[in-house]
Tab-separated table of C-alpha atoms in Angstrom:
chain	number	residue	atom	x	y	z
A	1	ARG	CA	107.106	54.311	54.709
A	2	GLY	CA	104.486	55.215	52.085
A	3	LYS	CA	101.397	57.304	52.365
A	4	THR	CA	98.008	55.912	53.290
A	5	LEU	CA	95.505	55.598	50.463
A	6	TRP	CA	91.896	56.182	51.523
A	7	VAL	CA	89.308	54.573	49.280
A	8	TYR	CA	85.725	55.799	49.711
A	9	LEU	CA	83.095	53.128	49.155
A	10	ASP	CA	79.375	52.838	49.236
A	11	ASN	CA	77.851	49.883	50.999
A	12	PRO	CA	77.189	46.845	48.755
A	13	PRO	CA	78.043	43.462	50.308
A	14	VAL	CA	81.028	42.929	48.014
A	15	HIS	CA	82.790	45.828	49.823
A	16	ARG	CA	82.692	43.699	53.001
A	17	SER	CA	83.651	40.368	51.450
A	18	LYS	CA	86.268	37.964	52.820
A	19	VAL	CA	88.270	38.249	49.614
A	20	LEU	CA	88.478	42.048	49.992
A	21	LYS	CA	89.387	41.778	53.683
A	22	LYS	CA	92.196	39.346	52.819
A	23	TRP	CA	93.462	41.660	50.080
A	24	LEU	CA	93.388	44.629	52.453
A	25	ALA	CA	95.249	42.676	55.169
A	26	ALA	CA	98.180	42.395	52.771
A	27	ARG	CA	98.043	46.131	52.033
A	28	PRO	CA	98.003	48.044	55.343
A	29	LEU	CA	98.404	51.391	53.590
A	30	VAL	CA	95.021	51.030	51.868
A	31	VAL	CA	92.187	52.105	54.164
A	32	LEU	CA	88.526	51.793	53.238
A	33	LYS	CA	86.284	54.639	54.254
A	34	PRO	CA	82.558	53.815	54.049
A	35	LEU	CA	80.170	56.526	52.950
A	36	PRO	CA	76.846	57.017	54.760
A	37	ARG	CA	74.188	54.455	53.764
A	38	TYR	CA	72.073	56.673	51.489
A	39	SER	CA	74.226	59.546	50.259
A	40	PRO	CA	73.847	60.132	46.524
A	41	ASP	CA	74.604	63.820	46.994
A	42	ILE	CA	78.218	63.054	47.930
A	43	LYS	CA	79.044	60.287	45.478
A	44	PRO	CA	81.014	61.482	42.460
A	45	ARG	CA	79.283	58.880	40.230
A	46	GLU	CA	75.900	60.341	41.126
A	47	GLN	CA	77.201	63.873	40.463
A	48	TRP	CA	78.322	62.731	36.989
A	49	TRP	CA	74.970	61.031	36.343
A	50	ASN	CA	73.155	64.278	37.173
A	51	TYR	CA	75.421	66.102	34.754
A	52	GLU	CA	74.838	63.497	32.038
A	53	ARG	CA	71.054	63.727	32.530
A	54	ALA	CA	71.135	67.495	32.256
A	55	GLU	CA	73.336	67.379	29.127
A	56	LEU	CA	71.694	64.434	27.345
A	57	LEU	CA	68.190	63.719	28.489
A	58	ASN	CA	66.444	67.068	28.867
A	59	ASN	CA	63.908	67.213	26.027
A	60	THR	CA	65.823	64.728	23.897
A	61	TYR	CA	64.402	61.710	22.105
A	62	PHE	CA	66.659	58.825	21.150
A	63	ALA	CA	65.259	56.516	18.485
A	64	SER	CA	67.168	53.530	19.819
A	65	ASN	CA	69.433	52.340	22.613
A	66	MET	CA	72.322	52.479	20.155
A	67	ARG	CA	71.776	56.176	19.521
A	68	PHE	CA	71.544	56.844	23.248
A	69	GLY	CA	74.735	54.873	23.857
A	70	GLY	CA	76.471	56.818	21.100
A	71	ALA	CA	75.377	60.097	22.652
A	72	VAL	CA	76.682	59.048	26.067
A	73	GLN	CA	79.995	57.902	24.498
A	74	HIS	CA	80.270	61.203	22.682
A	75	LEU	CA	79.571	63.225	25.849
A	76	VAL	CA	82.139	61.279	27.886
A	77	GLY	CA	84.762	61.409	25.170
A	78	ASN	CA	84.346	65.138	24.626
A	79	THR	CA	84.059	66.291	28.225
A	80	PRO	CA	87.225	68.218	29.152
A	81	PRO	CA	89.055	66.914	32.222
A	82	THR	CA	88.496	70.272	33.964
A	83	THR	CA	84.732	69.866	33.598
A	84	MET	CA	84.918	66.274	34.852
A	85	LYS	CA	86.864	67.423	37.904
A	86	SER	CA	84.466	70.213	38.657
A	87	VAL	CA	81.397	67.958	38.278
A	88	CYS	CA	82.811	65.018	40.217
A	89	ASN	CA	84.506	66.968	42.991
A	90	LEU	CA	85.154	65.556	46.438
A	91	SER	CA	84.135	68.653	48.431
A	92	ALA	CA	81.104	66.902	49.965
A	93	ILE	CA	83.306	63.995	51.123
A	94	HIS	CA	85.895	66.381	52.513
A	95	ALA	CA	83.153	68.140	54.460
A	96	LEU	CA	82.252	64.785	56.097
A	97	LEU	CA	85.821	64.464	57.374
A	98	LYS	CA	85.705	67.691	59.325
C-alpha cells in the first residue's frame, strides 16, 4: 500500500466542493488538511509574497505594469531553489501538527 499524501489547503469554498469530494473519494491516500481560517504567517505563498515585496517593491518605481511583471518574472526565474525552499518552508505547518 502507498503512502498517504497530505495536502494543506486554505479555506475557499472550492476546497469543499462536491467535485473535489468525489475526486478525493476515489483517492483514499490523498488527505486534505485545512489550515486555520486566517493564517498568512504559515502559508508558503504568503511567505513568498513577503520575500517578493522585500526584493522588488521597497523604494522601487515601475513605470508600467509590464515593467513590474518583467521584474517579478526575473526574480522568480533567478531565485535559486535553495532560497525558494528557505523562504517557503513548512516549519510553521509542522509546528501546528505537534
